[in-house]
Structure formats: structure tokens, C-alpha cells
Amino acid sequence: MPKRGRKGVDQRVKGNVKTASSGRMVDLVGSEGFVGFVGFEAVSGTTIQPGIGGSGASFQAVMKQLGKRDATTKLKALQEFSVMCESEPVESVQSVLNLWTLMYNKLSMDEDHRVREASHKALGACVGRVRGGMGPHLRSVMGTWVAGMCDPHGPASSTARAEFSRAFPSREKQREVYRFGFKTVVQYVEDIVLKQTPLTFTDPKVATVDECVKRYERAVVMAMRGLGLALRECGGSGGDGGGAGFLLEPTIAQSWQPLLRQAKLWRTTGKHTNPNIRAACFSLVSVLCQCEPYFVREESQAAIFCPLVLGGLGEGDPTVTPDLWESVLLVVSRVESWSDHVNIRKALVPGLWLLLDTGGRGSASVSYRCLLPLVSQLVERVYRGDKNFALTLMRKMRNGLQAERVRSSRSECECVMSCFVECFLYL
């Protein structure tokens, strides 16, 4: 008989391993296979039962190493896991899929970009080994996998995309997988952007507040851009993201509309202090404006994103301006009622004057190339025959030529001069 500790509880002895119950795993995975950010406690509390399903002690040791804090330890464990996926029997790999999907969702958002990259390689090795056996678990990793394809770290995002292409070689199969897991991607974005915070996304006991914020904001960027990627890939035609737009099945549109109708989503991201998050927000608007025919005809949606986009023309961060101006052109060209949802004289024009007075605020090569289409829309809808608007526009553009950044950059100066001539001839 083993010794009994306080209050009659058996002391732990070798082999007395408390395993995770199947009920707990079902709760984590959910009825539709969605696993949001389950957090550090959920992963650490789930273990492999030794000897069940042929998983063996080797997989259990690797999984234990994957839960360590040290990045080098996790990297070695991920490399070992990839090798084991290729060498161990298929049944053994399948026996750890429940826990591996939870581990992947955590490791693919790791602070260290090497760990994120290695996690995608390990997932690719796992999917390549089990093939169809990954089907019941695919939805549980789709959110983080798609987000990983938009990782700010180039090698990590490239690896995620490459492993996805390797797992699903044909274009039609890839589109089928995106459609299969699209609802999960939407749920993932909702979880990250609207439910999580920096201190719930990262354990504050193992990271500073600044590190928690940095990691969370990167996850928001990846989630927002990942949703845009999934939308493009689900498109029935023109899914390459070109300006021609693309069609979506009604079931796909129905799954994202409730999320995008939430004004909090746009307020949280479009006005964020982090320029990368603002850029991701405008990038998503650009994609949505190409979703036909659902998004561009939604007046309630237009009332939210038109003021957000057209009220931000004074944006001065070069990280944001390419995505902002792409969304500006798509909004004014595709949303017929855009002028009904923004106060042009009080919200749009002041930002435009600020931009022109400062010579594009360091981004003339982007903003000035897009200026004429916007000016033509303003003239057609509001300022037709208004000489004061034309004179003010020319004066502001002339002021921009004197800006230090324009005078010191030949390319910026050429953009401003070219735009000045185009607008002058148009007006």
C-alpha cells in the first residue's frame, strides 16, 4: 500500500499520472472544432496518457519540452516532433493530434519568430503524415494557420503558406479547405480582437507588460490580415485579390457579416495607436469592398467604415498609407452611397488639406498617385462649379511643394508636380 499524505490523499508515485479527461478536451475543442486562444493554463493542464494509442513515452517527452519557456528548448522539440512525425507509425502520430493542435495554436503565436516558423514546419510534417486523419482536427488549427500566413516576419509567413500548399497541392483543394474552415477563421478573429487583451493573451507572470502588449498587437495584425486572406481565397472568381472583385457563396457571407457589423471591431483597429493594426484594418476594408455583392450594398456597414476610411486622409505614418489609400479608392469607386455616410466638408476635406499642405507627409509617392480619382469624385458629388474649392486645392498643392521632405526627395517632388498638373488640367 502506498503511503497516504495529509487528509488521506495518496501521494504521487511513479506511473501515477493524472491525465486530461476526454470531456475537458471536448470543451476545449468545441462542438464545431474551433479552438480560440486557449491560453497557457489550458495547454499546461492537458497531457498525453502513456501507452494509449501507441503514442509512447517519446511523444510525451517531446510534448513536455514544447511546453517549456525557453525558446531553444521549444525549437529542438519542434524539430524532433517533425522527425518523429515522419518516422513513427501513423497511429502514433494520430494519437497526439488533440494535444498537438492545442500546442500549435500556442506556439504559432510565440514571441520568438524562430519558434513560430518551426511550428508551421512541424504542422506541415504532421499533416503530411496523417493525411486524411487530420480532417477532424483541421478546423481547430485553421484560425492560427491562416493568421500565420500573415506573420510580419517574412520567413514565418512564407513557411506557413508553403506548408499549406504542400498539404493541399491543388488550387481547388485549397479553396475547399478555406471554405471548410472559414467560420473558424472568423471566430478566431472575434476571439483575438474583441475578447482577448494583452494580459489574457500572454501570461503576465512570464513576460513584462510591454512584451504582453507587443505579442498581442502582433496577433491582432495577423488575425485581421488573415481574415482578408481567407476571404480572397474563398472567392469564386478573381480570388487573387485584384481590383475586379470576387464572388462569395451566401453561406460564407453569412458567417462573417455578424462580426463585421460590430462597430467595436472597426473602432478598436481603425483608431489604434499601433500603425500596423491600423494598416491591417484598412487592408481588410479593401478586401471587403471587393466582396460582391454583399458588402458594398450594406448601408449599415457603409455607415461604419466610410467615416473611418475617408476621415483618415491626414494619416502620416508610411506604414499605413498604402493600405489606407487603396481602401479610399475602393470605397469611393464601389460604394455608391459613400458621400451619404461622411461629412465631406468637416471630416474628409480637413484631412485632405493637411495632407496636401505637408506634401503627403512623407508618402507622396503613394497618396498623390491616388489623388485625382478622389478629387474627381468630390467635384462630381459636392464641388461641381465651386471655384473656391479648385483654388484652395491648387494652393494647398503648391504649399506641399515647399515641404522639406518633398524638396529633399526627387521622386516625391516628381509625384507632387505630376499630380499638380493632372488636377490643374482636370479642374
Short mmCIF file of C-alpha atoms in Angstrom, two decimals:
data_model
loop_
_atom_site.label_atom_id
_atom_site.label_comp_id
_atom_site.label_asym_id
_atom_site.label_seq_id
_atom_site.Cartn_x
_atom_site.Cartn_y
_atom_site.Cartn_z
CA MET A 1 0.00 0.00 0.00
CA PRO A 2 1.37 3.42 -0.87
CA LYS A 3 1.80 5.94 1.86
CA ARG A 4 -1.03 8.32 2.43
CA GLY A 5 -0.44 12.05 2.78
CA ARG A 6 -2.48 14.69 4.52
CA LYS A 7 -6.24 14.27 4.56
CA GLY A 8 -5.96 10.70 3.29
CA VAL A 9 -4.79 11.64 -0.22
CA ASP A 10 -2.48 9.17 -1.92
CA GLN A 11 0.99 10.50 -2.53
CA ARG A 12 2.18 10.65 -6.14
CA VAL A 13 4.31 7.65 -7.14
CA LYS A 14 5.95 6.66 -10.38
CA GLY A 15 3.35 5.96 -13.02
CA ASN A 16 0.60 7.75 -11.12
CA VAL A 17 -0.03 10.28 -13.89
CA LYS A 18 -3.18 12.33 -13.84
CA THR A 19 -4.36 12.61 -17.41
CA ALA A 20 -6.70 15.03 -19.08
CA SER A 21 -10.27 13.81 -19.30
CA SER A 22 -11.94 13.44 -22.68
CA GLY A 23 -14.61 15.84 -21.50
CA ARG A 24 -12.03 18.56 -20.96
CA MET A 25 -10.69 18.05 -24.47
CA VAL A 26 -14.18 18.30 -25.92
CA ASP A 27 -14.74 21.53 -24.02
CA LEU A 28 -11.52 22.98 -25.41
CA VAL A 29 -12.10 21.94 -28.99
CA GLY A 30 -15.79 22.85 -29.02
CA SER A 31 -18.69 21.40 -30.92
CA GLU A 32 -17.52 22.80 -34.28
CA GLY A 33 -13.83 22.15 -33.86
CA PHE A 34 -12.98 25.77 -33.06
CA VAL A 35 -10.11 26.41 -30.69
CA GLY A 36 -9.52 30.05 -29.92
CA PHE A 37 -6.59 31.16 -27.86
CA VAL A 38 -6.94 28.58 -25.11
CA GLY A 39 -4.09 30.10 -23.14
CA PHE A 40 -1.22 28.81 -21.11
CA GLU A 41 -3.32 27.12 -18.40
CA ALA A 42 -5.35 25.01 -20.83
CA VAL A 43 -2.28 23.67 -22.61
CA SER A 44 -0.29 23.01 -19.48
CA GLY A 45 -3.22 21.14 -17.96
CA THR A 46 -3.57 18.67 -20.83
CA THR A 47 -1.24 15.68 -21.01
CA ILE A 48 -0.83 12.50 -23.02
CA GLN A 49 -1.85 9.28 -21.38
CA PRO A 50 1.20 6.98 -21.60
CA GLY A 51 0.83 3.79 -23.55
CA ILE A 52 -2.57 4.69 -25.04
CA GLY A 53 -2.91 4.60 -28.82
CA GLY A 54 0.78 3.76 -29.27
CA SER A 55 1.91 7.31 -28.55
CA GLY A 56 4.73 6.07 -26.33
CA ALA A 57 6.99 7.85 -23.94
CA SER A 58 8.90 9.59 -26.76
CA PHE A 59 5.93 11.71 -27.87
CA GLN A 60 5.13 12.52 -24.27
CA ALA A 61 8.69 13.73 -23.66
CA VAL A 62 8.59 15.94 -26.77
CA MET A 63 5.23 17.43 -25.81
CA LYS A 64 6.60 18.21 -22.38
CA GLN A 65 9.52 20.08 -23.94
CA LEU A 66 7.15 22.04 -26.17
CA GLY A 67 5.56 23.48 -23.05
CA LYS A 68 8.84 24.94 -21.74
CA ARG A 69 9.50 28.67 -21.69
CA ASP A 70 12.96 28.60 -23.23
CA ALA A 71 12.87 29.26 -26.98
CA THR A 72 15.85 27.00 -27.73
CA THR A 73 14.18 24.09 -25.93
CA LYS A 74 10.98 24.59 -27.89
CA LEU A 75 12.89 24.81 -31.17
CA LYS A 76 14.68 21.50 -30.55
CA ALA A 77 11.41 19.89 -29.50
CA LEU A 78 9.64 21.10 -32.65
CA GLN A 79 12.44 19.75 -34.82
CA GLU A 80 12.27 16.41 -33.00
CA PHE A 81 8.49 16.34 -33.36
CA SER A 82 8.82 16.88 -37.12
CA VAL A 83 11.25 13.97 -37.40
CA MET A 84 9.02 11.73 -35.31
CA CYS A 85 6.00 12.55 -37.47
CA GLU A 86 7.89 11.16 -40.44
CA SER A 87 9.37 8.12 -38.69
CA GLU A 88 6.76 6.96 -36.18
CA PRO A 89 3.71 4.86 -37.18
CA VAL A 90 0.72 6.84 -38.40
CA GLU A 91 -1.39 5.58 -35.50
CA SER A 92 1.12 7.03 -33.03
CA VAL A 93 1.01 10.45 -34.69
CA GLN A 94 -2.79 10.40 -34.77
CA SER A 95 -2.90 9.65 -31.05
CA VAL A 96 -1.32 13.04 -30.24
CA LEU A 97 -3.33 15.21 -32.64
CA ASN A 98 -5.67 16.53 -29.94
CA LEU A 99 -2.82 17.85 -27.84
CA TRP A 100 -0.68 18.87 -30.82
CA THR A 101 -3.38 21.18 -32.19
CA LEU A 102 -3.50 22.97 -28.84
CA MET A 103 0.28 23.21 -28.76
CA TYR A 104 0.40 24.53 -32.31
CA ASN A 105 -2.17 27.25 -31.58
CA LYS A 106 0.09 28.46 -28.77
CA LEU A 107 3.49 28.03 -30.43
CA SER A 108 2.46 29.66 -33.72
CA MET A 109 1.89 32.88 -31.74
CA ASP A 110 5.16 32.61 -29.78
CA GLU A 111 7.24 35.71 -29.13
CA ASP A 112 10.27 34.17 -30.88
CA HIS A 113 9.87 34.19 -34.67
CA ARG A 114 12.04 31.07 -34.95
CA VAL A 115 9.54 29.13 -32.86
CA ARG A 116 6.64 30.39 -34.98
CA GLU A 117 8.42 29.33 -38.15
CA ALA A 118 9.34 25.91 -36.74
CA SER A 119 5.76 25.34 -35.55
CA HIS A 120 4.50 25.71 -39.13
CA LYS A 121 7.10 23.22 -40.35
CA ALA A 122 6.05 20.78 -37.64
CA LEU A 123 2.38 21.16 -38.56
CA GLY A 124 3.22 20.51 -42.20
CA ALA A 125 5.11 17.34 -41.25
CA CYS A 126 2.17 16.22 -39.11
CA VAL A 127 -0.45 16.85 -41.81
CA GLY A 128 1.73 15.20 -44.43
CA ARG A 129 1.95 12.08 -42.29
CA VAL A 130 -1.65 11.60 -41.18
CA ARG A 131 -3.25 12.97 -44.38
CA GLY A 132 -6.99 12.42 -44.11
CA GLY A 133 -6.66 11.75 -40.40
CA MET A 134 -6.22 15.49 -39.90
CA GLY A 135 -9.77 16.13 -41.12
CA PRO A 136 -11.49 16.12 -37.70
CA HIS A 137 -8.79 18.44 -36.33
CA LEU A 138 -8.37 20.82 -39.27
CA ARG A 139 -10.85 23.44 -38.09
CA SER A 140 -9.09 23.65 -34.72
CA VAL A 141 -5.90 24.97 -36.37
CA MET A 142 -7.30 26.94 -39.32
CA GLY A 143 -7.50 30.24 -37.43
CA THR A 144 -3.88 30.26 -36.33
CA TRP A 145 -2.61 28.65 -39.54
CA VAL A 146 -4.20 31.34 -41.73
CA ALA A 147 -3.04 34.06 -39.31
CA GLY A 148 0.47 32.58 -39.50
CA MET A 149 0.42 33.13 -43.27
CA CYS A 150 0.27 36.87 -42.46
CA ASP A 151 3.07 36.88 -39.90
CA PRO A 152 5.08 40.15 -40.02
CA HIS A 153 8.20 38.01 -40.00
CA GLY A 154 8.69 37.04 -43.63
CA PRO A 155 10.24 33.55 -43.21
CA ALA A 156 7.49 32.53 -40.77
CA SER A 157 4.66 33.61 -43.07
CA SER A 158 6.37 32.03 -46.09
CA THR A 159 6.74 28.75 -44.23
CA ALA A 160 3.08 28.73 -43.20
CA ARG A 161 2.00 29.31 -46.80
CA ALA A 162 4.45 26.74 -48.17
CA GLU A 163 3.30 24.03 -45.76
CA PHE A 164 -0.33 24.76 -46.59
CA SER A 165 0.42 24.44 -50.31
CA ARG A 166 2.34 21.24 -49.70
CA ALA A 167 -0.50 19.75 -47.68
CA PHE A 168 -3.13 20.79 -50.25
CA PRO A 169 -1.37 20.99 -53.64
CA SER A 170 -4.26 21.81 -55.96
CA ARG A 171 -5.80 25.28 -56.12
CA GLU A 172 -9.31 23.88 -55.94
CA LYS A 173 -8.46 21.83 -52.84
CA GLN A 174 -7.00 24.87 -51.14
CA ARG A 175 -10.17 26.86 -51.83
CA GLU A 176 -12.23 23.97 -50.48
CA VAL A 177 -10.19 23.93 -47.26
CA TYR A 178 -10.54 27.69 -46.83
CA ARG A 179 -14.29 27.39 -47.22
CA PHE A 180 -14.39 24.44 -44.84
CA GLY A 181 -12.58 26.35 -42.11
CA PHE A 182 -13.75 29.89 -42.85
CA LYS A 183 -16.19 30.10 -39.95
CA THR A 184 -13.36 29.08 -37.64
CA VAL A 185 -11.20 31.90 -39.00
CA VAL A 186 -13.99 34.39 -38.28
CA GLN A 187 -14.37 33.02 -34.75
CA TYR A 188 -10.62 33.29 -34.26
CA VAL A 189 -10.60 36.97 -35.27
CA GLU A 190 -13.52 37.69 -32.98
CA ASP A 191 -11.75 35.95 -30.10
CA ILE A 192 -8.44 37.76 -30.60
CA VAL A 193 -9.70 41.26 -31.39
CA LEU A 194 -12.85 41.54 -29.31
CA LYS A 195 -12.35 39.17 -26.38
CA GLN A 196 -8.65 38.88 -25.62
CA THR A 197 -6.45 41.52 -24.02
CA PRO A 198 -2.65 41.74 -23.75
CA LEU A 199 -2.78 40.28 -20.22
CA THR A 200 -5.05 37.36 -21.13
CA PHE A 201 -3.27 36.54 -24.37
CA THR A 202 0.13 36.23 -22.68
CA ASP A 203 0.82 35.06 -19.14
CA PRO A 204 1.89 38.23 -17.24
CA LYS A 205 3.83 36.02 -14.83
CA VAL A 206 6.40 35.13 -17.51
CA ALA A 207 6.53 38.37 -19.52
CA THR A 208 6.63 42.09 -18.90
CA VAL A 209 3.62 44.25 -19.68
CA ASP A 210 5.38 45.68 -22.75
CA GLU A 211 6.09 42.17 -24.04
CA CYS A 212 2.46 41.18 -23.49
CA VAL A 213 1.26 44.21 -25.44
CA LYS A 214 3.72 43.62 -28.29
CA ARG A 215 2.75 39.97 -28.65
CA TYR A 216 -0.98 40.72 -28.54
CA GLU A 217 -0.80 43.53 -31.08
CA ARG A 218 1.12 41.31 -33.47
CA ALA A 219 -1.62 38.68 -33.09
CA VAL A 220 -4.28 41.28 -33.92
CA VAL A 221 -2.45 42.27 -37.10
CA MET A 222 -2.10 38.62 -38.13
CA ALA A 223 -5.75 37.87 -37.39
CA MET A 224 -7.11 40.85 -39.35
CA ARG A 225 -4.91 40.23 -42.38
CA GLY A 226 -5.63 36.51 -42.12
CA LEU A 227 -9.36 37.17 -42.41
CA GLY A 228 -8.73 39.20 -45.55
CA LEU A 229 -6.62 36.40 -46.98
CA ALA A 230 -9.31 33.81 -46.24
CA LEU A 231 -11.96 35.99 -47.90
CA ARG A 232 -9.89 36.34 -51.07
CA GLU A 233 -9.17 32.62 -51.19
CA CYS A 234 -12.84 31.74 -50.71
CA GLY A 235 -13.79 33.93 -53.67
CA GLY A 236 -15.38 32.11 -56.56
CA SER A 237 -13.66 34.32 -59.16
CA GLY A 238 -10.89 36.87 -59.05
CA GLY A 239 -9.67 35.41 -55.78
CA ASP A 240 -6.21 36.76 -56.38
CA GLY A 241 -7.27 39.99 -54.74
CA GLY A 242 -7.28 42.05 -57.91
CA GLY A 243 -9.45 45.08 -58.42
CA ALA A 244 -12.10 43.16 -60.41
CA GLY A 245 -13.72 41.88 -57.23
CA PHE A 246 -14.83 38.35 -56.41
CA LEU A 247 -17.98 36.45 -55.59
CA LEU A 248 -18.69 34.70 -52.30
CA GLU A 249 -21.13 31.93 -51.58
CA PRO A 250 -24.09 33.03 -49.42
CA THR A 251 -23.03 30.71 -46.59
CA ILE A 252 -19.58 32.34 -46.48
CA ALA A 253 -21.06 35.83 -46.40
CA GLN A 254 -23.47 34.89 -43.62
CA SER A 255 -20.63 33.67 -41.42
CA TRP A 256 -18.67 36.95 -41.42
CA GLN A 257 -21.44 39.52 -41.51
CA PRO A 258 -22.28 39.38 -37.75
CA LEU A 259 -18.65 40.09 -36.85
CA LEU A 260 -18.18 42.91 -39.32
CA ARG A 261 -21.38 44.62 -38.24
CA GLN A 262 -19.82 45.23 -34.82
CA ALA A 263 -18.67 48.84 -34.70
CA LYS A 264 -16.26 47.93 -31.91
CA LEU A 265 -14.16 45.92 -34.35
CA TRP A 266 -13.54 48.98 -36.54
CA ARG A 267 -13.14 51.44 -33.66
CA THR A 268 -10.64 49.14 -31.96
CA THR A 269 -8.46 48.60 -35.02
CA GLY A 270 -9.01 51.64 -37.24
CA LYS A 271 -8.12 54.13 -34.49
CA HIS A 272 -5.45 52.05 -32.78
CA THR A 273 -2.18 53.65 -31.73
CA ASN A 274 -0.23 50.85 -33.42
CA PRO A 275 0.15 51.75 -37.13
CA ASN A 276 0.40 48.09 -38.14
CA ILE A 277 -3.06 47.44 -36.70
CA ARG A 278 -4.50 50.47 -38.48
CA ALA A 279 -2.94 49.26 -41.73
CA ALA A 280 -4.43 45.78 -41.22
CA CYS A 281 -7.85 47.36 -40.65
CA PHE A 282 -7.73 49.34 -43.90
CA SER A 283 -6.42 46.29 -45.74
CA LEU A 284 -9.47 44.32 -44.58
CA VAL A 285 -11.78 47.12 -45.76
CA SER A 286 -10.13 46.92 -49.20
CA VAL A 287 -10.79 43.20 -49.40
CA LEU A 288 -14.37 43.59 -48.23
CA CYS A 289 -15.05 46.26 -50.84
CA GLN A 290 -14.21 43.63 -53.45
CA CYS A 291 -16.63 41.09 -51.99
CA GLU A 292 -19.58 41.14 -54.33
CA PRO A 293 -22.40 41.72 -53.92
CA TYR A 294 -22.78 41.61 -50.15
CA PHE A 295 -20.55 44.14 -48.51
CA VAL A 296 -20.79 47.11 -50.86
CA ARG A 297 -24.59 47.08 -50.69
CA GLU A 298 -24.80 47.01 -46.89
CA GLU A 299 -25.79 50.53 -45.87
CA SER A 300 -25.25 49.73 -42.18
CA GLN A 301 -21.69 48.65 -42.97
CA ALA A 302 -21.02 51.71 -45.10
CA ALA A 303 -22.13 53.93 -42.23
CA ILE A 304 -19.33 52.42 -40.14
CA PHE A 305 -16.33 52.13 -42.45
CA CYS A 306 -16.84 55.12 -44.76
CA PRO A 307 -16.20 57.70 -41.99
CA LEU A 308 -13.32 55.57 -40.72
CA VAL A 309 -11.55 55.46 -44.08
CA LEU A 310 -12.40 58.87 -45.51
CA GLY A 311 -11.86 60.65 -42.23
CA GLY A 312 -8.27 59.46 -42.05
CA LEU A 313 -6.75 61.15 -45.10
CA GLY A 314 -4.35 63.08 -42.88
CA GLU A 315 -2.61 59.84 -41.88
CA GLY A 316 1.11 60.45 -41.70
CA ASP A 317 2.57 57.02 -40.96
CA PRO A 318 4.14 55.46 -44.08
CA THR A 319 3.24 52.01 -42.72
CA VAL A 320 -0.45 52.83 -43.03
CA THR A 321 -0.75 54.99 -46.16
CA PRO A 322 -0.56 52.23 -48.85
CA ASP A 323 -3.44 50.27 -47.29
CA LEU A 324 -5.36 53.44 -46.44
CA TRP A 325 -5.30 54.84 -49.97
CA GLU A 326 -6.16 51.51 -51.53
CA SER A 327 -9.25 51.40 -49.32
CA VAL A 328 -10.05 55.05 -50.14
CA LEU A 329 -10.10 54.37 -53.89
CA LEU A 330 -12.18 51.22 -53.48
CA VAL A 331 -14.69 52.93 -51.19
CA VAL A 332 -15.33 55.91 -53.47
CA SER A 333 -15.50 53.73 -56.58
CA ARG A 334 -17.56 50.80 -55.27
CA VAL A 335 -19.79 52.16 -52.51
CA GLU A 336 -22.38 54.23 -54.33
CA SER A 337 -23.66 55.95 -51.18
CA TRP A 338 -20.28 56.77 -49.61
CA SER A 339 -20.93 60.52 -49.62
CA ASP A 340 -24.09 60.00 -47.54
CA HIS A 341 -22.12 58.48 -44.67
CA VAL A 342 -19.34 61.02 -44.17
CA ASN A 343 -19.36 64.76 -43.56
CA ILE A 344 -17.22 65.76 -46.52
CA ARG A 345 -16.65 69.38 -45.51
CA LYS A 346 -15.90 68.71 -41.83
CA ALA A 347 -14.38 65.21 -41.80
CA LEU A 348 -12.86 64.49 -45.21
CA VAL A 349 -11.62 67.83 -46.57
CA PRO A 350 -9.64 68.94 -43.45
CA GLY A 351 -7.57 65.74 -43.62
CA LEU A 352 -7.04 66.25 -47.33
CA TRP A 353 -5.83 69.85 -46.81
CA LEU A 354 -3.43 68.66 -44.08
CA LEU A 355 -2.04 66.02 -46.41
CA LEU A 356 -1.52 68.48 -49.27
CA ASP A 357 -0.10 71.26 -47.08
CA THR A 358 2.62 68.89 -45.88
CA GLY A 359 3.46 67.39 -49.27
CA GLY A 360 1.97 64.00 -48.48
CA ARG A 361 3.58 63.77 -45.03
CA GLY A 362 6.42 61.70 -46.42
CA SER A 363 4.22 59.39 -48.52
CA ALA A 364 3.62 61.47 -51.64
CA SER A 365 4.63 58.57 -53.87
CA VAL A 366 1.56 56.70 -52.58
CA SER A 367 -1.07 59.31 -51.77
CA TYR A 368 -0.54 61.70 -54.70
CA ARG A 369 -0.86 58.88 -57.23
CA CYS A 370 -4.36 58.24 -55.86
CA LEU A 371 -5.43 61.86 -55.53
CA LEU A 372 -7.05 62.57 -58.90
CA PRO A 373 -9.74 59.83 -58.64
CA LEU A 374 -10.74 61.18 -55.21
CA VAL A 375 -10.77 64.80 -56.42
CA SER A 376 -12.95 63.86 -59.39
CA GLN A 377 -15.46 62.19 -57.04
CA LEU A 378 -15.52 65.24 -54.78
CA VAL A 379 -16.12 67.55 -57.71
CA GLU A 380 -18.89 65.36 -59.13
CA ARG A 381 -20.75 64.97 -55.84
CA VAL A 382 -20.14 68.20 -53.89
CA TYR A 383 -17.92 70.83 -55.51
CA ARG A 384 -19.10 70.97 -59.12
CA GLY A 385 -18.51 74.54 -60.35
CA ASP A 386 -17.02 75.59 -56.99
CA LYS A 387 -14.07 77.82 -57.92
CA ASN A 388 -13.10 78.31 -54.29
CA PHE A 389 -12.51 74.54 -53.89
CA ALA A 390 -10.38 74.46 -57.03
CA LEU A 391 -8.29 77.45 -55.97
CA THR A 392 -7.79 76.08 -52.46
CA LEU A 393 -6.75 72.69 -53.85
CA MET A 394 -4.14 74.27 -56.11
CA ARG A 395 -2.83 76.49 -53.28
CA LYS A 396 -2.51 73.54 -50.90
CA MET A 397 -0.65 71.51 -53.50
CA ARG A 398 1.69 74.43 -54.13
CA ASN A 399 2.35 74.63 -50.38
CA GLY A 400 3.21 70.94 -50.43
CA LEU A 401 5.95 71.59 -52.98
CA GLN A 402 7.74 73.67 -50.34
CA ALA A 403 7.70 70.88 -47.75
CA GLU A 404 11.17 69.80 -46.69
CA ARG A 405 10.56 66.12 -47.45
CA VAL A 406 9.38 66.93 -50.96
CA ARG A 407 12.27 69.27 -51.70
CA SER A 408 14.82 66.74 -50.46
CA SER A 409 13.44 63.80 -52.49
CA ARG A 410 13.42 63.85 -56.28
CA SER A 411 10.84 61.05 -56.54
CA GLU A 412 8.48 62.78 -54.08
CA CYS A 413 8.84 66.08 -55.92
CA GLU A 414 8.07 64.44 -59.27
CA CYS A 415 4.92 62.83 -57.81
CA VAL A 416 3.68 66.14 -56.42
CA MET A 417 4.40 68.02 -59.67
CA SER A 418 2.75 65.34 -61.81
CA CYS A 419 -0.36 65.32 -59.62
CA PHE A 420 -0.49 69.13 -59.62
CA VAL A 421 -0.57 69.19 -63.44
CA GLU A 422 -3.21 66.40 -63.61
CA CYS A 423 -5.51 68.16 -61.15
CA PHE A 424 -5.00 71.54 -62.83
CA LEU A 425 -5.96 70.13 -66.23
CA TYR A 426 -8.99 68.34 -64.75
CA LEU A 427 -10.29 71.36 -62.89
#
